[in-house]
Coordinates of C-alpha atoms in Angstrom, one line a residue:
M642 CA 68.9 106.2 109.1
I643 CA 70.6 108.8 106.9
V644 CA 73.7 107.4 105.1
R645 CA 76.0 109.5 102.9
P646 CA 78.6 108.1 100.5
A647 CA 81.9 107.4 102.3
P648 CA 84.4 110.2 101.7
I649 CA 87.2 109.5 99.2
G650 CA 90.3 108.6 101.1
K651 CA 93.9 109.2 100.3
G652 CA 94.3 105.7 98.9
R653 CA 92.2 103.5 96.7
L654 CA 89.1 101.5 97.5
A655 CA 89.0 97.7 96.9
I656 CA 85.8 95.8 96.3
V657 CA 86.1 92.2 97.5
A658 CA 83.8 90.4 95.1
G659 CA 81.8 87.3 95.7
W660 CA 78.9 85.8 93.8
G661 CA 76.1 88.0 92.5
Q662 CA 75.4 91.5 91.1
L663 CA 76.3 93.6 94.2
P664 CA 80.1 93.7 93.7
L665 CA 79.8 95.1 90.2
Y666 CA 77.2 97.6 91.3
L667 CA 79.4 98.8 94.1
A668 CA 82.5 99.1 91.8
E669 CA 80.5 101.2 89.3
A670 CA 78.9 103.3 92.1
A671 CA 82.4 104.0 93.5
R672 CA 83.7 105.0 90.1
D673 CA 80.7 107.3 89.5
A674 CA 81.5 109.0 92.9
G675 CA 85.1 109.8 91.7
E676 CA 86.9 106.8 93.1
D677 CA 89.4 104.6 91.2
P678 CA 88.4 101.3 92.7
V679 CA 90.1 97.9 92.2
V680 CA 88.4 94.6 92.5
I681 CA 89.5 91.5 94.3
A682 CA 87.5 88.8 92.6
L683 CA 87.2 85.7 94.7
A684 CA 88.1 82.6 92.6
D685 CA 85.1 80.2 92.1
E686 CA 82.8 82.8 93.7
A687 CA 82.7 86.0 91.7
D688 CA 80.5 85.5 88.6
R689 CA 80.5 89.0 87.0
N690 CA 82.7 90.6 84.4
F691 CA 84.8 93.4 85.9
E692 CA 86.3 94.5 82.6
G693 CA 87.5 98.1 82.9
F694 CA 88.6 97.7 86.6
E695 CA 92.0 96.6 87.8
T696 CA 91.2 93.1 89.1
L697 CA 93.0 90.4 91.0
S698 CA 91.6 86.9 91.0
A699 CA 92.4 85.3 94.3
G700 CA 91.4 82.3 96.4
V701 CA 89.3 83.0 99.5
G702 CA 92.2 81.9 101.7
D703 CA 95.0 83.7 99.8
L704 CA 95.9 86.2 102.4
A705 CA 99.4 86.7 101.1
G706 CA 98.3 87.4 97.5
I707 CA 95.5 89.7 98.6
E708 CA 97.7 91.7 100.9
R709 CA 100.4 92.0 98.3
F710 CA 97.8 93.4 95.8
I711 CA 96.5 95.8 98.4
R712 CA 99.9 97.2 99.0
E713 CA 100.9 97.4 95.4
K714 CA 97.7 99.3 94.5
G715 CA 97.7 101.7 97.4
V716 CA 94.4 100.5 98.9
D717 CA 93.4 101.9 102.2
R718 CA 89.7 101.0 102.2
V719 CA 87.9 97.7 101.5
A720 CA 84.3 96.8 101.0
M721 CA 83.2 93.1 101.1
S722 CA 80.3 92.2 98.8
G723 CA 78.5 89.3 97.2
A724 CA 78.0 85.8 98.5
V725 CA 80.8 83.3 99.4
R726 CA 79.3 79.9 99.1
R727 CA 82.3 77.8 100.1
R728 CA 84.6 78.2 103.0
P729 CA 88.3 77.6 102.2
E730 CA 89.9 74.4 103.2
L731 CA 93.1 74.2 105.2
H732 CA 95.2 73.8 102.1
D733 CA 93.7 76.9 100.6
I734 CA 95.0 79.2 103.3
R735 CA 98.2 81.1 102.3
P736 CA 99.1 83.4 105.2
T737 CA 101.6 86.2 105.2
F738 CA 104.5 86.0 107.7
R739 CA 102.7 88.5 109.8
T740 CA 99.4 86.6 109.9
L741 CA 101.1 83.1 110.4
L742 CA 100.3 83.1 114.1
Q743 CA 96.7 83.8 113.4
V744 CA 96.2 80.7 111.3
P745 CA 95.0 78.4 114.1
A746 CA 92.3 80.9 115.2
V747 CA 91.3 81.4 111.5
I748 CA 90.9 77.6 111.1
R749 CA 88.9 77.3 114.3
T750 CA 86.5 80.0 113.1
L751 CA 86.2 78.5 109.6
V752 CA 85.4 75.1 111.0
S753 CA 83.0 76.0 113.8
G754 CA 82.0 79.6 113.6
G755 CA 78.8 81.0 112.1
D756 CA 78.8 83.4 109.2
D757 CA 78.9 86.5 111.4
A758 CA 82.0 85.1 113.3
V759 CA 83.7 84.4 110.0
L760 CA 83.0 87.9 108.7
Q761 CA 84.3 89.5 111.9
M762 CA 87.5 87.5 111.5
V763 CA 87.8 88.7 107.8
I764 CA 87.2 92.3 108.9
K765 CA 90.0 92.0 111.5
L766 CA 92.4 90.5 108.9
F767 CA 91.8 93.5 106.5
E768 CA 92.2 95.9 109.4
G769 CA 95.5 94.2 110.2
M770 CA 96.5 95.0 106.6
G771 CA 96.0 98.7 107.4
C772 CA 92.6 99.0 105.6
R773 CA 89.3 100.6 106.8
V774 CA 86.4 98.3 106.1
L775 CA 83.3 99.9 104.7
G776 CA 79.8 98.7 104.3
A777 CA 78.1 98.5 100.9
H778 CA 75.6 101.1 102.2
E779 CA 78.4 103.6 102.7
I780 CA 79.4 103.4 99.0
A781 CA 75.9 103.2 97.6
P782 CA 73.4 104.4 100.2
G783 CA 70.6 104.5 97.7
L784 CA 70.5 100.6 97.9
L785 CA 69.1 100.8 101.5
A786 CA 65.5 99.7 101.9
R787 CA 63.0 102.4 103.1
T788 CA 60.1 101.9 105.5
G789 CA 56.8 101.2 103.8
P790 CA 55.5 99.5 100.6
L791 CA 57.5 100.0 97.4
T792 CA 55.0 98.2 95.2
T793 CA 51.4 98.8 94.1
A794 CA 50.3 95.8 96.2
R795 CA 50.3 96.3 100.0
P796 CA 50.3 93.8 102.8
A797 CA 46.8 92.7 103.9
A798 CA 45.9 91.9 107.5
D799 CA 46.9 88.2 107.1
D800 CA 50.2 89.3 105.6
L801 CA 50.9 91.5 108.6
R802 CA 50.4 88.5 110.8
D803 CA 52.8 86.5 108.7
I804 CA 55.3 89.3 108.8
E805 CA 55.1 89.4 112.6
Q806 CA 55.7 85.6 112.8
A807 CA 58.5 85.6 110.3
V808 CA 60.2 88.6 112.1
E809 CA 60.3 86.6 115.4
A810 CA 61.7 83.6 113.6
A811 CA 64.3 85.6 111.7
L812 CA 65.5 87.3 114.8
A813 CA 65.9 84.0 116.7
L814 CA 67.7 82.5 113.7
G815 CA 70.0 85.5 113.5
R816 CA 70.9 85.3 117.2
L817 CA 72.1 81.8 116.5
D818 CA 74.3 83.2 113.6
V819 CA 72.6 80.9 111.2
G820 CA 70.7 82.9 108.6
Q821 CA 68.7 86.1 107.9
G822 CA 65.4 84.9 106.4
A823 CA 62.2 83.2 107.3
V824 CA 58.9 82.3 105.6
S825 CA 55.6 82.3 107.4
V826 CA 52.4 81.0 105.8
G827 CA 49.0 81.3 107.6
G828 CA 50.7 82.5 110.7
R829 CA 53.0 79.4 110.8
V830 CA 56.8 79.5 110.1
V831 CA 57.4 77.0 107.4
A832 CA 61.0 77.7 106.3
L833 CA 64.2 79.1 107.8
E834 CA 67.3 80.2 105.8
G835 CA 70.4 78.2 106.4
A836 CA 73.7 78.0 104.6
E837 CA 71.9 77.3 101.3
G838 CA 70.7 81.0 101.0
T839 CA 67.4 82.6 100.3
D840 CA 66.7 81.3 96.8
Q841 CA 67.2 77.7 97.8
M842 CA 65.0 78.2 100.9
L843 CA 62.3 79.4 98.6
E844 CA 62.8 76.3 96.4
R845 CA 62.0 74.3 99.5
V846 CA 58.8 76.2 99.9
V847 CA 57.9 75.4 96.3
E848 CA 58.4 71.7 97.1
L849 CA 56.4 71.9 100.3
R850 CA 53.5 73.4 98.3
R851 CA 53.8 70.7 95.7
E852 CA 53.7 68.0 98.3
G853 CA 50.7 69.5 100.0
R854 CA 52.5 70.2 103.2
I855 CA 51.7 74.0 103.0
S856 CA 48.2 75.3 102.3
Q857 CA 47.5 76.2 98.7
R858 CA 44.9 78.7 99.9
R859 CA 47.2 80.8 102.1
R860 CA 50.0 82.7 100.5
G861 CA 52.6 83.8 103.1
V862 CA 55.5 86.2 103.4
L863 CA 59.3 86.1 103.2
V864 CA 61.1 88.3 105.7
K865 CA 64.8 89.1 105.7
L866 CA 66.4 90.9 108.6
C867 CA 69.9 91.8 109.7
K868 CA 71.1 89.6 112.5
P869 CA 70.8 91.4 115.9
Q870 CA 74.5 91.2 116.5
Q871 CA 75.6 91.7 112.9
D872 CA 78.4 94.1 111.9
V873 CA 76.6 96.2 109.2
R874 CA 79.9 96.5 107.3
A875 CA 79.4 93.0 105.8
D876 CA 76.7 90.7 104.5
L877 CA 73.6 93.0 104.9
P878 CA 70.5 91.2 103.8
A879 CA 69.8 91.8 100.2
I880 CA 67.0 91.0 97.7
G881 CA 67.1 91.2 93.9
L882 CA 65.1 90.1 90.9
S883 CA 65.7 86.4 91.6
T884 CA 64.2 86.9 95.1
V885 CA 61.0 88.3 93.6
E886 CA 60.9 85.6 90.9
N887 CA 61.3 82.8 93.5
A888 CA 58.9 84.3 96.0
A889 CA 56.3 84.4 93.2
R890 CA 57.0 80.7 92.3
A891 CA 56.6 79.8 96.0
G892 CA 53.1 81.3 95.9
L893 CA 54.0 84.0 98.5
A894 CA 52.0 87.3 98.8
G895 CA 55.1 89.4 99.3
I896 CA 58.5 90.2 100.7
A897 CA 59.4 92.3 103.7
V898 CA 63.0 93.5 104.5
E899 CA 64.5 95.5 107.3
A900 CA 64.5 99.2 106.4
G901 CA 67.8 100.9 106.8
R902 CA 69.7 97.6 107.2
S903 CA 68.8 95.7 104.0
L904 CA 69.8 96.3 100.4
I905 CA 67.5 96.3 97.4
L906 CA 69.3 95.7 94.1
E907 CA 68.0 97.1 90.9
E908 CA 65.0 98.6 92.7
Q909 CA 63.2 99.9 89.7
A910 CA 63.3 96.6 87.8
L911 CA 62.6 94.7 91.0
V912 CA 59.4 96.7 91.7
A913 CA 58.2 96.3 88.1
A914 CA 58.7 92.5 88.4
A915 CA 56.9 92.4 91.7
D916 CA 54.0 94.5 90.3
H917 CA 53.8 92.2 87.3
A918 CA 53.7 89.2 89.6
G919 CA 51.1 90.8 91.9
I920 CA 53.2 90.6 95.1
F921 CA 54.3 93.3 97.5
V922 CA 57.7 94.4 98.5
C923 CA 58.1 96.6 101.6
G924 CA 60.6 97.8 104.1
I925 CA 59.8 97.3 107.8
D926 CA 61.1 98.9 111.0
T927 CA 60.9 96.2 113.7
G928 CA 60.9 98.9 116.4
L929 CA 57.5 100.3 115.2
P930 CA 54.0 98.8 115.6
K931 CA 53.2 96.6 112.6
G932 CA 56.7 97.3 111.3
G933 CA 55.8 100.9 110.4
L934 CA 53.4 99.7 107.6

């Protein structure tokens, strides 16, 4: 998939920033491309320093404050990035007069909807504010994973079997709108990603190894895929240095992510860390035999 940077619009770009490195990376990439981006840093979620960017700190449910900031700054495009680890409570929601009638539907989605349903709702809310919602890959297309190995190490035959098993598990998990990742060891799925996220899932694998519930002989693979029904404008699967570090701690042989629909942060440093740890990182195309490897 060829992705080119999104064209600069008449108005400004807003980066909605959750937890992690991605929001700052996108803000810097947009500025390097000639944009004058602003940042909406979600309170108790965003953990990076956005010094040098016009920034609003707002609660996740502060629709009124966010819309006011968007209108004041002339924003016409929004990119959502970074993890949001806590859903807002009822008392956190501050609607505008225009969105007041949507509050019951918002609450129902927050209470019972999966992550994809919540993201679809947020996209619609931003579109209702007159903004076009962009994916991270439209701002920084160089982050997208490519098909094939990125590291010196390559998947062996046993690893390819683990990739196949974990792909099936991740696709089933994604259809349920639960998570994006799965770990297979020795051809057996041993961990599925839930609300805790990838790093915490890998911590569980470490514990399972320690308890002897996973073979010490067989290494295994982490696979991360986009959910089949997912809107690629939000929450694409992503891996970073912490993913490599935790995969190595979990005794895994490597990591496979969906090519063209997953993000690799700080690729050069990530590949160096993976090579040092002796694990592989690769992009896979689920439509090709053996993922295109």
